[in-house]
Amino acid sequence: MSSYFKQLEEATKYIKDRITIKPTIGLVLGSGLGDLSDEIEEKVEISYKDIPHFPVSTVKGHDGKLVCGTLQGKQVVTMKGRFHYYEGYDLDKSVFGIRVMKLLGINKVIITNAAGGINLDFEEGMLMIITDHIGLFAPSTLRGENLEEFGPRFPDMTFAYDKELINLASSHINDINIPVKKGVYTFYRGPNFETPSEIKALRILGADAVGMSTVPEVIAANHANMRVLGISCITNMAAGVIQKKLSHQEVMDTTTRVKSDFIKFVKNILGEL
Ligand code: HPA
């Protein structure tokens, strides 16, 4: 057994010793979307810094704790704050939380993020159900020794985003007051935003939105045979789409504006999982 796997087991044990629920669903909350975890009932909050070997998030707007409890009658573990490639983590550290979720018994994850809109039919403040991703621009999370405990050396990614979960989410698009579309998410390493020419190139490649997270987590989740639903909040149009500079503040302002609809959307889906 690798020392990394032992670390995962130690972290999992620390969490198991503090919760009474048997979680089956995990949620990863992106920039500014952490308020969803406020709605969790009978919650147990565990700071990342207290969990053995757990990385600690460094981004403003990412609180850095696990919130465990019941939401919509489902036993959930929520990651409030995540670990980005641009923060400098090794890839296996950046997906530590997803793997701990798997060891806790979780088989479905809802992964959310803030993203820039590339598709010209998109608008700031809408949501996008992720149907697939383009992750060509960074190494795979699975680079290095394969963790046989989770899955095979060469895992399939044909259904990286679970079709049934996409259909379930699609059936709820009229529940909220902001538009929801479907599309392809692209991973960009960050932390700088893209250039307008990079966005043009990504559009030609088939991308609808771009962000700095999610893809490493989705790869690790699929490797471990977990079913994934991905939802992006289009917080801004990507670089060059409109003649305006991008800022993290804009990302945060948009998530603040749409978060009640976003939370309602996720809760309605969760209720039927
Ligand atoms: N690019 C990359 N990541 C992002 C963006 C963007 O425009 N908006 C929010 N996260």
Short mmCIF file of C-alpha atoms and ligand atoms in Angstrom, two decimals:
data_model
loop_
_atom_site.label_atom_id
_atom_site.label_comp_id
_atom_site.label_asym_id
_atom_site.label_seq_id
_atom_site.Cartn_x
_atom_site.Cartn_y
_atom_site.Cartn_z
CA MET A 1 0.00 0.00 0.00
CA SER A 2 1.38 3.43 -0.90
CA SER A 3 2.05 6.00 1.80
CA TYR A 4 -0.39 8.29 -0.04
CA PHE A 5 -3.16 5.71 0.33
CA LYS A 6 -2.33 5.36 4.03
CA GLN A 7 -2.68 9.14 4.36
CA LEU A 8 -6.10 8.95 2.72
CA GLU A 9 -7.10 6.22 5.16
CA GLU A 10 -5.92 8.24 8.16
CA ALA A 11 -7.86 11.29 6.97
CA THR A 12 -10.96 9.14 6.37
CA LYS A 13 -10.76 7.61 9.83
CA TYR A 14 -10.46 11.05 11.43
CA ILE A 15 -13.67 12.12 9.67
CA LYS A 16 -15.56 8.85 10.32
CA ASP A 17 -14.80 9.18 14.03
CA ARG A 18 -16.56 12.56 14.08
CA ILE A 19 -19.71 11.90 12.06
CA THR A 20 -22.70 9.65 12.62
CA ILE A 21 -24.07 9.79 9.06
CA LYS A 22 -23.21 7.32 6.32
CA PRO A 23 -22.79 9.74 3.42
CA THR A 24 -23.57 8.62 -0.13
CA ILE A 25 -23.37 11.97 -1.91
CA GLY A 26 -20.51 14.45 -2.01
CA LEU A 27 -20.63 18.08 -3.03
CA VAL A 28 -17.72 20.28 -4.02
CA LEU A 29 -18.62 23.95 -3.76
CA GLY A 30 -16.84 26.42 -5.99
CA SER A 31 -15.94 30.11 -5.56
CA GLY A 32 -18.63 32.01 -3.69
CA LEU A 33 -21.02 29.05 -3.71
CA GLY A 34 -20.15 27.76 -0.25
CA ASP A 35 -23.37 29.09 1.30
CA LEU A 36 -25.16 25.93 0.23
CA SER A 37 -23.53 24.21 3.17
CA ASP A 38 -25.30 26.62 5.57
CA GLU A 39 -28.51 24.75 4.76
CA ILE A 40 -27.19 21.40 5.91
CA GLU A 41 -28.99 20.06 8.96
CA GLU A 42 -27.43 18.37 11.98
CA LYS A 43 -24.13 19.48 10.59
CA VAL A 44 -20.68 18.57 11.71
CA GLU A 45 -18.00 20.93 10.44
CA ILE A 46 -14.42 19.79 10.23
CA SER A 47 -11.70 22.25 9.24
CA TYR A 48 -9.32 20.95 6.63
CA LYS A 49 -6.43 22.02 8.82
CA ASP A 50 -7.53 19.57 11.52
CA ILE A 51 -7.77 16.55 9.21
CA PRO A 52 -4.51 14.61 8.99
CA HIS A 53 -2.77 15.12 5.62
CA PHE A 54 -5.65 17.18 4.20
CA PRO A 55 -4.45 20.12 2.11
CA VAL A 56 -5.58 23.62 3.08
CA SER A 57 -7.15 26.02 0.59
CA THR A 58 -5.54 29.41 0.09
CA VAL A 59 -8.13 31.25 -2.04
CA LYS A 60 -10.34 34.08 -0.84
CA GLY A 61 -13.93 32.83 -0.85
CA HIS A 62 -12.84 29.23 -0.18
CA ASP A 63 -13.40 28.54 3.49
CA GLY A 64 -11.61 25.25 3.84
CA LYS A 65 -13.85 22.87 5.71
CA LEU A 66 -15.90 19.75 5.32
CA VAL A 67 -19.53 20.18 6.23
CA CYS A 68 -21.25 16.86 6.89
CA GLY A 69 -24.95 16.29 7.59
CA THR A 70 -28.34 16.02 5.96
CA LEU A 71 -29.61 18.08 3.04
CA GLN A 72 -32.91 17.34 1.29
CA GLY A 73 -33.07 14.14 3.31
CA LYS A 74 -29.73 12.97 1.89
CA GLN A 75 -26.62 12.30 3.93
CA VAL A 76 -23.93 14.44 2.41
CA VAL A 77 -20.36 15.55 2.79
CA THR A 78 -19.65 18.97 1.39
CA MET A 79 -16.25 20.36 0.56
CA LYS A 80 -16.44 24.07 1.22
CA GLY A 81 -13.28 25.14 -0.50
CA ARG A 82 -11.16 23.09 -2.85
CA PHE A 83 -7.55 22.75 -4.00
CA HIS A 84 -6.54 24.22 -7.30
CA TYR A 85 -3.66 23.29 -9.53
CA TYR A 86 -2.64 26.97 -9.61
CA GLU A 87 -2.13 26.99 -5.86
CA GLY A 88 0.83 24.71 -6.44
CA TYR A 89 -0.47 21.44 -5.00
CA ASP A 90 0.74 18.21 -6.41
CA LEU A 91 -2.10 16.71 -8.41
CA ASP A 92 -2.67 13.87 -5.96
CA LYS A 93 -3.08 16.42 -3.14
CA SER A 94 -5.54 18.46 -5.21
CA VAL A 95 -7.92 15.46 -5.40
CA PHE A 96 -7.31 14.25 -1.85
CA GLY A 97 -10.84 15.30 -0.81
CA ILE A 98 -12.52 13.39 -3.64
CA ARG A 99 -10.65 10.24 -2.73
CA VAL A 100 -11.49 10.64 0.95
CA MET A 101 -15.14 10.96 -0.12
CA LYS A 102 -14.83 7.65 -1.93
CA LEU A 103 -13.34 5.99 1.15
CA LEU A 104 -16.24 7.42 3.20
CA GLY A 105 -18.60 5.44 0.94
CA ILE A 106 -19.65 8.21 -1.43
CA ASN A 107 -20.48 7.18 -4.99
CA LYS A 108 -22.05 10.31 -6.44
CA VAL A 109 -20.56 13.79 -6.47
CA ILE A 110 -21.96 17.13 -7.49
CA ILE A 111 -19.04 19.31 -8.49
CA THR A 112 -19.64 23.03 -8.93
CA ASN A 113 -17.45 25.84 -10.13
CA ALA A 114 -17.31 29.39 -11.35
CA ALA A 115 -16.43 29.63 -15.04
CA GLY A 116 -16.03 32.11 -17.86
CA GLY A 117 -18.48 31.86 -20.74
CA ILE A 118 -16.92 31.08 -24.13
CA ASN A 119 -20.09 30.17 -26.01
CA LEU A 120 -21.41 33.41 -27.48
CA ASP A 121 -24.98 32.40 -26.64
CA PHE A 122 -24.10 32.36 -22.96
CA GLU A 123 -24.54 35.25 -20.57
CA GLU A 124 -23.07 36.22 -17.24
CA GLY A 125 -25.09 34.87 -14.32
CA MET A 126 -26.44 31.69 -15.94
CA LEU A 127 -25.67 28.10 -15.05
CA MET A 128 -24.23 25.39 -17.29
CA ILE A 129 -24.74 21.67 -16.76
CA ILE A 130 -21.42 20.15 -17.79
CA THR A 131 -21.79 17.46 -20.45
CA ASP A 132 -18.07 16.85 -21.03
CA HIS A 133 -14.71 18.49 -20.56
CA ILE A 134 -11.48 19.34 -22.32
CA GLY A 135 -8.55 18.76 -20.00
CA LEU A 136 -5.70 18.73 -22.49
CA PHE A 137 -3.75 21.59 -21.00
CA ALA A 138 -2.51 20.09 -17.77
CA PRO A 139 -1.22 16.68 -16.73
CA SER A 140 -3.81 14.10 -15.67
CA THR A 141 -4.48 13.77 -11.96
CA LEU A 142 -3.69 10.11 -12.40
CA ARG A 143 -0.10 10.66 -13.54
CA GLY A 144 2.30 8.52 -11.55
CA GLU A 145 1.81 5.21 -9.83
CA ASN A 146 -1.73 3.88 -10.32
CA LEU A 147 -3.81 3.57 -7.17
CA GLU A 148 -5.22 0.10 -7.78
CA GLU A 149 -7.41 0.53 -4.69
CA PHE A 150 -9.47 3.04 -6.67
CA GLY A 151 -9.40 1.94 -10.28
CA PRO A 152 -7.54 0.82 -13.38
CA ARG A 153 -4.43 2.33 -14.96
CA PHE A 154 -6.34 3.50 -18.04
CA PRO A 155 -9.81 4.54 -16.93
CA ASP A 156 -12.50 5.32 -19.47
CA MET A 157 -13.79 8.92 -19.66
CA THR A 158 -16.59 8.43 -22.22
CA PHE A 159 -19.26 9.10 -19.61
CA ALA A 160 -17.19 11.27 -17.28
CA TYR A 161 -20.36 13.25 -16.58
CA ASP A 162 -23.12 10.80 -15.80
CA LYS A 163 -25.92 10.81 -18.40
CA GLU A 164 -28.68 10.07 -15.90
CA LEU A 165 -27.52 12.88 -13.63
CA ILE A 166 -27.37 15.27 -16.61
CA ASN A 167 -30.96 14.30 -17.49
CA LEU A 168 -32.06 14.72 -13.90
CA ALA A 169 -30.47 18.17 -13.71
CA SER A 170 -32.00 19.09 -17.09
CA SER A 171 -35.46 18.27 -15.76
CA HIS A 172 -35.01 21.02 -13.16
CA ILE A 173 -33.93 23.90 -15.36
CA ASN A 174 -37.32 25.58 -15.16
CA ASP A 175 -37.31 25.54 -11.36
CA ILE A 176 -35.15 28.65 -11.15
CA ASN A 177 -35.17 32.23 -12.40
CA ILE A 178 -31.84 32.18 -14.22
CA PRO A 179 -31.10 30.42 -17.54
CA VAL A 180 -29.50 26.98 -17.45
CA LYS A 181 -27.78 25.54 -20.54
CA LYS A 182 -25.58 22.52 -21.21
CA GLY A 183 -22.01 22.59 -22.44
CA VAL A 184 -18.37 21.57 -22.44
CA TYR A 185 -16.11 22.83 -19.66
CA THR A 186 -12.42 23.44 -20.31
CA PHE A 187 -9.70 23.36 -17.72
CA TYR A 188 -7.25 26.23 -17.75
CA ARG A 189 -4.29 26.00 -15.39
CA GLY A 190 -4.48 29.60 -14.12
CA PRO A 191 -4.03 31.54 -11.94
CA ASN A 192 -3.99 34.24 -14.63
CA PHE A 193 -7.12 34.44 -16.71
CA GLU A 194 -6.86 33.48 -20.37
CA THR A 195 -5.99 35.82 -23.20
CA PRO A 196 -8.63 36.67 -25.82
CA SER A 197 -6.69 34.57 -28.38
CA GLU A 198 -6.68 31.59 -26.03
CA ILE A 199 -10.44 31.95 -25.64
CA LYS A 200 -10.89 32.08 -29.44
CA ALA A 201 -8.78 28.93 -29.75
CA LEU A 202 -10.79 27.16 -27.04
CA ARG A 203 -14.04 28.08 -28.80
CA ILE A 204 -12.75 26.49 -32.00
CA LEU A 205 -11.88 23.36 -30.00
CA GLY A 206 -15.48 23.07 -28.83
CA ALA A 207 -15.38 24.65 -25.39
CA ASP A 208 -18.40 26.46 -23.99
CA ALA A 209 -16.90 27.57 -20.68
CA VAL A 210 -13.51 27.75 -18.99
CA GLY A 211 -12.36 27.49 -15.40
CA MET A 212 -9.46 26.55 -13.18
CA SER A 213 -10.88 23.56 -11.31
CA THR A 214 -13.16 20.53 -11.65
CA VAL A 215 -11.36 18.52 -14.34
CA PRO A 216 -8.72 17.03 -11.98
CA GLU A 217 -11.50 16.14 -9.52
CA VAL A 218 -13.72 14.62 -12.22
CA ILE A 219 -10.86 12.46 -13.47
CA ALA A 220 -10.14 11.18 -9.95
CA ALA A 221 -13.85 10.59 -9.31
CA ASN A 222 -14.25 8.61 -12.54
CA HIS A 223 -11.11 6.62 -11.80
CA ALA A 224 -12.75 5.63 -8.51
CA ASN A 225 -16.01 4.73 -10.27
CA MET A 226 -17.96 7.64 -8.80
CA ARG A 227 -20.81 9.22 -10.77
CA VAL A 228 -20.37 12.92 -11.43
CA LEU A 229 -22.71 15.82 -11.99
CA GLY A 230 -20.89 19.05 -12.87
CA ILE A 231 -22.48 22.50 -12.75
CA SER A 232 -20.77 25.75 -13.70
CA CYS A 233 -21.91 29.19 -12.73
CA ILE A 234 -21.00 31.45 -15.66
CA THR A 235 -19.72 34.35 -13.60
CA ASN A 236 -18.34 36.39 -16.48
CA MET A 237 -17.93 36.19 -20.20
CA ALA A 238 -14.41 34.93 -20.94
CA ALA A 239 -11.56 37.23 -21.98
CA GLY A 240 -12.18 39.23 -25.15
CA VAL A 241 -15.84 38.27 -25.53
CA ILE A 242 -16.71 41.73 -24.32
CA GLN A 243 -14.19 44.57 -24.20
CA LYS A 244 -13.74 44.52 -20.45
CA LYS A 245 -11.01 43.35 -18.06
CA LEU A 246 -11.73 40.28 -15.93
CA SER A 247 -11.37 40.20 -12.17
CA HIS A 248 -11.89 37.79 -9.32
CA GLN A 249 -14.16 40.43 -7.79
CA GLU A 250 -16.52 40.09 -10.75
CA VAL A 251 -16.54 36.32 -10.26
CA MET A 252 -17.47 36.77 -6.59
CA ASP A 253 -20.09 39.46 -7.31
CA THR A 254 -21.89 37.26 -9.84
CA THR A 255 -21.92 34.21 -7.57
CA THR A 256 -23.35 36.40 -4.80
CA ARG A 257 -26.09 37.59 -7.15
CA VAL A 258 -27.16 34.16 -8.39
CA LYS A 259 -26.39 31.95 -5.42
CA SER A 260 -29.97 31.62 -4.16
CA ASP A 261 -31.06 30.21 -7.55
CA PHE A 262 -27.95 28.09 -7.75
CA ILE A 263 -28.59 26.65 -4.29
CA LYS A 264 -32.23 25.96 -5.13
CA PHE A 265 -31.18 24.16 -8.33
CA VAL A 266 -28.69 21.92 -6.54
CA LYS A 267 -31.12 21.21 -3.70
CA ASN A 268 -33.90 20.21 -6.09
CA ILE A 269 -31.57 17.83 -7.90
CA LEU A 270 -30.24 16.45 -4.62
CA GLY A 271 -33.78 15.72 -3.44
CA GLU A 272 -34.15 13.25 -6.31
CA LEU A 273 -30.75 11.59 -6.18
N1 HPA B 1 -11.52 31.95 -16.76
C1 HPA B 1 -11.03 31.00 -15.95
N2 HPA B 1 -11.57 30.69 -14.79
C2 HPA B 1 -12.65 31.38 -14.41
C3 HPA B 1 -13.21 32.40 -15.20
C4 HPA B 1 -12.61 32.69 -16.45
O1 HPA B 1 -13.05 33.57 -17.21
N3 HPA B 1 -14.29 32.88 -14.54
C5 HPA B 1 -14.37 32.19 -13.38
N4 HPA B 1 -13.38 31.28 -13.29
#
